[in-house]
Coordinates of C-alpha atoms in Angstrom, one line a residue:
M204 CA -0.2 0.1 -0.2
T205 CA 1.1 3.4 -1.6
Y206 CA 1.3 5.9 1.7
T207 CA 2.1 10.0 0.8
K208 CA 5.2 11.4 2.8
D209 CA 2.6 13.9 4.7
K210 CA 0.1 10.5 6.1
L211 CA 3.8 9.7 6.6
V212 CA 4.5 12.4 8.4
E213 CA 1.2 12.4 10.8
A214 CA 1.1 8.9 11.4
K215 CA 4.9 8.9 12.4
R216 CA 4.7 12.1 15.2
Q217 CA 1.8 10.4 16.5
I218 CA 3.4 7.3 16.8
D219 CA 6.0 9.6 19.2
S220 CA 3.6 11.1 21.2
T221 CA 1.9 7.6 21.9
L222 CA 5.6 6.5 22.8
H223 CA 6.4 9.4 25.1
K224 CA 3.8 9.4 27.0
L225 CA 4.4 5.1 26.8
R226 CA 8.3 5.6 28.6
E227 CA 6.3 8.1 31.0
T228 CA 4.4 5.4 32.6
V229 CA 6.9 2.9 33.2
K230 CA 8.9 5.9 34.9
T231 CA 5.3 5.9 37.0
L232 CA 4.3 2.4 37.5
E233 CA 8.3 1.5 38.1
G234 CA 8.3 4.9 40.2
K235 CA 5.2 3.3 42.6
E236 CA 5.6 1.7 46.4
N237 CA 4.9 -2.0 44.8
P238 CA 6.2 -2.1 41.4
V239 CA 6.6 -5.5 41.4
R240 CA 2.4 -5.9 41.9
L241 CA 2.2 -4.0 38.3
K242 CA 4.8 -6.0 35.9
S243 CA 2.1 -7.3 33.6
Q244 CA 1.9 -3.6 33.3
I245 CA 4.8 -2.6 32.4
T246 CA 5.3 -5.3 30.9
L247 CA 2.9 -4.7 28.3
A248 CA 4.3 -1.2 27.9
R249 CA 7.7 -2.7 27.0
R250 CA 6.1 -4.4 24.4
R251 CA 3.6 -1.4 23.2
I252 CA 7.3 0.5 22.8
Q253 CA 9.1 -2.3 20.9
A254 CA 6.6 -2.2 18.1
F255 CA 5.8 1.6 18.3
T256 CA 9.8 2.3 18.0
I257 CA 9.6 -1.0 15.1
A258 CA 6.7 1.0 13.5
V259 CA 9.0 4.7 13.8
S260 CA 11.5 2.8 11.7
L261 CA 9.7 1.3 9.7
I262 CA 8.0 5.4 8.6
E263 CA 11.8 5.9 8.1
E264 CA 13.0 4.1 5.8
E265 CA 9.7 4.8 3.7
L266 CA 10.6 8.7 4.2
E267 CA 13.8 8.0 3.0
Q268 CA 13.0 6.3 -0.1
I269 CA 10.4 9.1 -0.6
Q270 CA 12.7 11.3 -0.4
A271 CA 15.4 9.3 -2.8

């Protein structure tokens, strides 16, 4: 599927925003009094960070191809 440069840039911006929020969430959860109790939420947030990081990387590759 082909996406315009504008669509890819906007998608990357949205994902970057979500990544920032997820990273802050992990910091907050790990800083709680008993983070072991929140292990599943922390694991889920970390996995989402990994998935979104891959998505950003793929978008950046696609943007490089468009600009080339």
